[in-house]
Structures are given as C-alpha cells and as structure tokens.
mmCIF file with all atom_site columns, C-alpha atoms in Angstrom:
data_model
loop_
_atom_site.group_PDB
_atom_site.id
_atom_site.type_symbol
_atom_site.label_atom_id
_atom_site.label_alt_id
_atom_site.label_comp_id
_atom_site.label_asym_id
_atom_site.label_entity_id
_atom_site.label_seq_id
_atom_site.pdbx_PDB_ins_code
_atom_site.Cartn_x
_atom_site.Cartn_y
_atom_site.Cartn_z
_atom_site.occupancy
_atom_site.B_iso_or_equiv
_atom_site.pdbx_formal_charge
_atom_site.auth_seq_id
_atom_site.auth_comp_id
_atom_site.auth_asym_id
_atom_site.auth_atom_id
_atom_site.pdbx_PDB_model_num
ATOM 1   C CA . MET A 1 1   ? 7.291   -35.832 7.034   1.00 0.00 ? 109 MET A CA 1
ATOM 2   C CA . PRO A 1 2   ? 4.332   -38.224 6.328   1.00 0.00 ? 110 PRO A CA 1
ATOM 3   C CA . ALA A 1 3   ? 3.197   -37.645 2.874   1.00 0.00 ? 111 ALA A CA 1
ATOM 4   C CA . ASN A 1 4   ? -0.337  -34.263 2.475   1.00 0.00 ? 112 ASN A CA 1
ATOM 5   C CA . LYS A 1 5   ? 0.615   -33.155 5.446   1.00 0.00 ? 113 LYS A CA 1
ATOM 6   C CA . ASN A 1 6   ? 0.343   -30.356 4.188   1.00 0.00 ? 114 ASN A CA 1
ATOM 7   C CA . GLN A 1 7   ? -2.497  -29.671 2.279   1.00 0.00 ? 115 GLN A CA 1
ATOM 8   C CA . HIS A 1 8   ? -3.164  -26.277 0.952   1.00 0.00 ? 116 HIS A CA 1
ATOM 9   C CA . TYR A 1 9   ? -6.163  -25.250 0.301   1.00 0.00 ? 117 TYR A CA 1
ATOM 10  C CA . VAL A 1 10  ? -5.435  -22.556 -2.671  1.00 0.00 ? 118 VAL A CA 1
ATOM 11  C CA . PRO A 1 11  ? -3.570  -24.591 -4.354  1.00 0.00 ? 119 PRO A CA 1
ATOM 12  C CA . GLN A 1 12  ? -0.412  -24.185 -5.379  1.00 0.00 ? 120 GLN A CA 1
ATOM 13  C CA . PHE A 1 13  ? -0.744  -24.152 -9.400  1.00 0.00 ? 121 PHE A CA 1
ATOM 14  C CA . TYR A 1 14  ? -3.495  -21.308 -8.808  1.00 0.00 ? 122 TYR A CA 1
ATOM 15  C CA . GLN A 1 15  ? -0.752  -19.409 -6.935  1.00 0.00 ? 123 GLN A CA 1
ATOM 16  C CA . ARG A 1 16  ? 1.418   -19.532 -9.974  1.00 0.00 ? 124 ARG A CA 1
ATOM 17  C CA . ARG A 1 17  ? -1.174  -18.029 -11.984 1.00 0.00 ? 125 ARG A CA 1
ATOM 18  C CA . PHE A 1 18  ? 0.472   -14.980 -10.236 1.00 0.00 ? 126 PHE A CA 1
ATOM 19  C CA . SER A 1 19  ? 3.416   -15.626 -9.993  1.00 0.00 ? 127 SER A CA 1
ATOM 20  C CA . ASP A 1 20  ? 6.927   -13.835 -11.306 1.00 0.00 ? 128 ASP A CA 1
ATOM 21  C CA . ASP A 1 21  ? 8.328   -17.096 -11.128 1.00 0.00 ? 129 ASP A CA 1
ATOM 22  C CA . GLY A 1 22  ? 6.880   -19.622 -10.474 1.00 0.00 ? 130 GLY A CA 1
ATOM 23  C CA . LYS A 1 23  ? 7.467   -20.478 -7.147  1.00 0.00 ? 131 LYS A CA 1
ATOM 24  C CA . ASN A 1 24  ? 7.436   -17.287 -5.498  1.00 0.00 ? 132 ASN A CA 1
ATOM 25  C CA . VAL A 1 25  ? 4.367   -15.022 -4.901  1.00 0.00 ? 133 VAL A CA 1
ATOM 26  C CA . GLY A 1 26  ? 3.545   -12.543 -2.773  1.00 0.00 ? 134 GLY A CA 1
ATOM 27  C CA . VAL A 1 27  ? 1.920   -12.349 0.280   1.00 0.00 ? 135 VAL A CA 1
ATOM 28  C CA . TYR A 1 28  ? -0.443  -9.877  1.583   1.00 0.00 ? 136 TYR A CA 1
ATOM 29  C CA . ILE A 1 29  ? -0.834  -11.050 6.091   1.00 0.00 ? 137 ILE A CA 1
ATOM 30  C CA . VAL A 1 30  ? -4.511  -8.740  6.216   1.00 0.00 ? 138 VAL A CA 1
ATOM 31  C CA . ASP A 1 31  ? -4.572  -9.816  10.388  1.00 0.00 ? 139 ASP A CA 1
ATOM 32  C CA . GLN A 1 32  ? -0.630  -8.210  11.012  1.00 0.00 ? 140 GLN A CA 1
ATOM 33  C CA . LEU A 1 33  ? -1.248  -5.820  7.301   1.00 0.00 ? 141 LEU A CA 1
ATOM 34  C CA . LYS A 1 34  ? 1.995   -7.177  7.176   1.00 0.00 ? 142 LYS A CA 1
ATOM 35  C CA . ALA A 1 35  ? 3.053   -7.069  3.320   1.00 0.00 ? 143 ALA A CA 1
ATOM 36  C CA . ILE A 1 36  ? 5.704   -9.780  2.273   1.00 0.00 ? 144 ILE A CA 1
ATOM 37  C CA . PRO A 1 37  ? 6.968   -9.643  -1.421  1.00 0.00 ? 145 PRO A CA 1
ATOM 38  C CA . CYS A 1 38  ? 8.221   -12.911 -2.457  1.00 0.00 ? 146 CYS A CA 1
ATOM 39  C CA . ALA A 1 39  ? 7.649   -15.881 -0.123  1.00 0.00 ? 147 ALA A CA 1
ATOM 40  C CA . PRO A 1 40  ? 8.096   -19.685 -1.327  1.00 0.00 ? 148 PRO A CA 1
ATOM 41  C CA . ILE A 1 41  ? 4.249   -20.996 -2.750  1.00 0.00 ? 149 ILE A CA 1
ATOM 42  C CA . LYS A 1 42  ? 4.655   -24.463 -1.420  1.00 0.00 ? 150 LYS A CA 1
ATOM 43  C CA . SER A 1 43  ? 3.945   -22.529 2.315   1.00 0.00 ? 151 SER A CA 1
ATOM 44  C CA . GLN A 1 44  ? 1.280   -20.374 1.329   1.00 0.00 ? 152 GLN A CA 1
ATOM 45  C CA . ALA A 1 45  ? -2.286  -20.634 1.965   1.00 0.00 ? 153 ALA A CA 1
ATOM 46  C CA . SER A 1 46  ? -2.253  -24.148 3.144   1.00 0.00 ? 154 SER A CA 1
ATOM 47  C CA . ALA A 1 47  ? -1.932  -26.319 6.659   1.00 0.00 ? 155 ALA A CA 1
ATOM 48  C CA . ASP A 1 48  ? -0.774  -29.081 7.881   1.00 0.00 ? 156 ASP A CA 1
ATOM 49  C CA . TYR A 1 49  ? -3.486  -31.694 8.013   1.00 0.00 ? 157 TYR A CA 1
ATOM 50  C CA . PHE A 1 50  ? -6.127  -28.969 6.467   1.00 0.00 ? 158 PHE A CA 1
ATOM 51  C CA . TYR A 1 51  ? -8.836  -30.982 5.445   1.00 0.00 ? 159 TYR A CA 1
ATOM 52  C CA . THR A 1 52  ? -8.140  -34.030 7.716   1.00 0.00 ? 160 THR A CA 1
ATOM 53  C CA . SER A 1 53  ? -6.500  -35.142 11.811  1.00 0.00 ? 161 SER A CA 1
ATOM 54  C CA . ASP A 1 54  ? -3.253  -37.413 10.761  1.00 0.00 ? 162 ASP A CA 1
ATOM 55  C CA . THR A 1 55  ? -5.172  -40.058 12.168  1.00 0.00 ? 163 THR A CA 1
ATOM 56  C CA . ASP A 1 56  ? -7.521  -39.967 8.546   1.00 0.00 ? 164 ASP A CA 1
ATOM 57  C CA . LYS A 1 57  ? -6.680  -40.419 4.836   1.00 0.00 ? 165 LYS A CA 1
ATOM 58  C CA . PRO A 1 58  ? -5.652  -36.862 3.591   1.00 0.00 ? 166 PRO A CA 1
ATOM 59  C CA . GLU A 1 59  ? -4.239  -38.378 0.756   1.00 0.00 ? 167 GLU A CA 1
ATOM 60  C CA . ASN A 1 60  ? -8.247  -39.526 -0.269  1.00 0.00 ? 168 ASN A CA 1
ATOM 61  C CA . VAL A 1 61  ? -8.946  -35.189 0.501   1.00 0.00 ? 169 VAL A CA 1
ATOM 62  C CA . GLU A 1 62  ? -5.905  -34.700 -1.267  1.00 0.00 ? 170 GLU A CA 1
ATOM 63  C CA . LYS A 1 63  ? -6.522  -37.170 -4.542  1.00 0.00 ? 171 LYS A CA 1
ATOM 64  C CA . VAL A 1 64  ? -9.821  -35.917 -4.923  1.00 0.00 ? 172 VAL A CA 1
ATOM 65  C CA . PHE A 1 65  ? -8.937  -32.283 -5.287  1.00 0.00 ? 173 PHE A CA 1
ATOM 66  C CA . SER A 1 66  ? -5.864  -33.243 -6.959  1.00 0.00 ? 174 SER A CA 1
ATOM 67  C CA . GLU A 1 67  ? -7.912  -34.940 -9.581  1.00 0.00 ? 175 GLU A CA 1
ATOM 68  C CA . ILE A 1 68  ? -10.051 -32.008 -9.942  1.00 0.00 ? 176 ILE A CA 1
ATOM 69  C CA . GLU A 1 69  ? -7.571  -29.898 -10.167 1.00 0.00 ? 177 GLU A CA 1
ATOM 70  C CA . GLY A 1 70  ? -5.952  -31.289 -12.925 1.00 0.00 ? 178 GLY A CA 1
ATOM 71  C CA . ILE A 1 71  ? -8.451  -31.283 -15.624 1.00 0.00 ? 179 ILE A CA 1
ATOM 72  C CA . ALA A 1 72  ? -9.323  -27.475 -14.039 1.00 0.00 ? 180 ALA A CA 1
ATOM 73  C CA . LYS A 1 73  ? -5.395  -26.485 -14.638 1.00 0.00 ? 181 LYS A CA 1
ATOM 74  C CA . LYS A 1 74  ? -5.291  -27.784 -18.558 1.00 0.00 ? 182 LYS A CA 1
ATOM 75  C CA . ILE A 1 75  ? -8.871  -25.865 -19.104 1.00 0.00 ? 183 ILE A CA 1
ATOM 76  C CA . LEU A 1 76  ? -6.937  -22.398 -17.754 1.00 0.00 ? 184 LEU A CA 1
ATOM 77  C CA . GLN A 1 77  ? -3.689  -22.915 -19.528 1.00 0.00 ? 185 GLN A CA 1
ATOM 78  C CA . ARG A 1 78  ? -5.342  -24.138 -22.950 1.00 0.00 ? 186 ARG A CA 1
ATOM 79  C CA . LEU A 1 79  ? -7.722  -20.098 -21.814 1.00 0.00 ? 187 LEU A CA 1
ATOM 80  C CA . ASP A 1 80  ? -4.456  -18.929 -20.921 1.00 0.00 ? 188 ASP A CA 1
ATOM 81  C CA . ALA A 1 81  ? -3.512  -19.750 -24.921 1.00 0.00 ? 189 ALA A CA 1
ATOM 82  C CA . ASN A 1 82  ? -6.550  -19.175 -26.920 1.00 0.00 ? 190 ASN A CA 1
ATOM 83  C CA . PRO A 1 83  ? -9.179  -17.144 -24.875 1.00 0.00 ? 191 PRO A CA 1
ATOM 84  C CA . ARG A 1 84  ? -11.680 -16.647 -27.200 1.00 0.00 ? 192 ARG A CA 1
ATOM 85  C CA . ALA A 1 85  ? -11.560 -20.609 -27.599 1.00 0.00 ? 193 ALA A CA 1
ATOM 86  C CA . PRO A 1 86  ? -14.874 -22.454 -27.174 1.00 0.00 ? 194 PRO A CA 1
ATOM 87  C CA . GLN A 1 87  ? -16.131 -23.681 -23.679 1.00 0.00 ? 195 GLN A CA 1
ATOM 88  C CA . SER A 1 88  ? -17.146 -27.449 -24.278 1.00 0.00 ? 196 SER A CA 1
ATOM 89  C CA . LYS A 1 89  ? -20.314 -27.839 -21.032 1.00 0.00 ? 197 LYS A CA 1
ATOM 90  C CA . GLU A 1 90  ? -18.261 -30.544 -19.234 1.00 0.00 ? 198 GLU A CA 1
ATOM 91  C CA . GLU A 1 91  ? -14.759 -28.417 -19.754 1.00 0.00 ? 199 GLU A CA 1
ATOM 92  C CA . CYS A 1 92  ? -17.869 -25.459 -18.007 1.00 0.00 ? 200 CYS A CA 1
ATOM 93  C CA . PHE A 1 93  ? -18.274 -27.727 -15.723 1.00 0.00 ? 201 PHE A CA 1
ATOM 94  C CA . TYR A 1 94  ? -15.265 -29.015 -14.112 1.00 0.00 ? 202 TYR A CA 1
ATOM 95  C CA . LEU A 1 95  ? -14.995 -25.139 -13.333 1.00 0.00 ? 203 LEU A CA 1
ATOM 96  C CA . TYR A 1 96  ? -18.023 -24.450 -12.027 1.00 0.00 ? 204 TYR A CA 1
ATOM 97  C CA . VAL A 1 97  ? -17.122 -26.879 -9.301  1.00 0.00 ? 205 VAL A CA 1
ATOM 98  C CA . PHE A 1 98  ? -13.554 -26.769 -9.578  1.00 0.00 ? 206 PHE A CA 1
ATOM 99  C CA . THR A 1 99  ? -15.245 -22.706 -8.397  1.00 0.00 ? 207 THR A CA 1
ATOM 100 C CA . ILE A 1 100 ? -16.720 -23.958 -5.740  1.00 0.00 ? 208 ILE A CA 1
ATOM 101 C CA . LEU A 1 101 ? -15.211 -26.222 -3.588  1.00 0.00 ? 209 LEU A CA 1
ATOM 102 C CA . GLN A 1 102 ? -12.703 -23.023 -3.590  1.00 0.00 ? 210 GLN A CA 1
ATOM 103 C CA . LEU A 1 103 ? -15.083 -21.050 -2.272  1.00 0.00 ? 211 LEU A CA 1
ATOM 104 C CA . GLY A 1 104 ? -15.659 -23.767 0.193   1.00 0.00 ? 212 GLY A CA 1
ATOM 105 C CA . ARG A 1 105 ? -12.436 -24.574 1.356   1.00 0.00 ? 213 ARG A CA 1
ATOM 106 C CA . THR A 1 106 ? -11.481 -21.118 1.900   1.00 0.00 ? 214 THR A CA 1
ATOM 107 C CA . LEU A 1 107 ? -9.925  -20.085 4.971   1.00 0.00 ? 215 LEU A CA 1
ATOM 108 C CA . SER A 1 108 ? -12.116 -17.176 6.327   1.00 0.00 ? 216 SER A CA 1
ATOM 109 C CA . LEU A 1 109 ? -15.284 -18.741 5.290   1.00 0.00 ? 217 LEU A CA 1
ATOM 110 C CA . GLN A 1 110 ? -14.656 -21.736 6.785   1.00 0.00 ? 218 GLN A CA 1
ATOM 111 C CA . TYR A 1 111 ? -13.684 -18.703 9.811   1.00 0.00 ? 219 TYR A CA 1
ATOM 112 C CA . LYS A 1 112 ? -17.358 -17.823 9.574   1.00 0.00 ? 220 LYS A CA 1
ATOM 113 C CA . ILE A 1 113 ? -19.889 -20.792 8.704   1.00 0.00 ? 221 ILE A CA 1
ATOM 114 C CA . HIS A 1 114 ? -18.460 -21.463 11.917  1.00 0.00 ? 222 HIS A CA 1
ATOM 115 C CA . ALA A 1 115 ? -18.691 -18.691 13.477  1.00 0.00 ? 223 ALA A CA 1
ATOM 116 C CA . ILE A 1 116 ? -22.597 -19.022 12.574  1.00 0.00 ? 224 ILE A CA 1
ATOM 117 C CA . TRP A 1 117 ? -23.327 -22.565 14.005  1.00 0.00 ? 225 TRP A CA 1
#
C-alpha cells in the first residue's frame, strides 16, 4: 500500500483513549444500526485518500495533521496524569486548533457542509 493511503479523520491516538487494549475499539455503524464491540483501530474512521487523491501528495496533509496531533497527544497525556495541571496559553491554543481541525475533518459534518453548497 502506498504511504499515507489510509488516512484517518479521527486520529488513531485519540481512538486509543477509548480502547481497552490500545488496538481495538467499539464501533457503532449508524446507517446499519449495528454495534461492533471490538474493531481494529487501524481501519476505523479512515478512508483511502480521504484528504487528497492518489495523484496528489497525501504525505503533506498527513504531515501537518501528524504534527498537531503529536502536540495534542502530549498535552492530553499530561492532563490524564494530572487533570488539575495548569495549561499554558500555547497548550490551550494547540488543543483549540486540534479541536477545530477535528470538527472540520469529521465525515458527517463534511457531508452536511457539501449538502448546503
């Protein structure tokens, strides 16, 4: 498989926060009304070339998301260890950026936005 073909719109590190074993997560398929108690994270909330076509350079988009996700992951891990830890303005900013990016790359929201246009 080409590098960065399978692009996650919900980061794998974030999905692991809801996993018992760090590899699988419970999934609910809304349009089928079907619950799957244990599905591999690596294939959830992702699609081939979600951000770009295979002729574009998906590694550029993935690189930017990866950098922001890495920072957010560290901040969230620190908050897990000490929920009352004070946050710097920079940390608040990165969590805000991470949240806004998640909102914009959520599959259902994108379909709603496209439906409006």
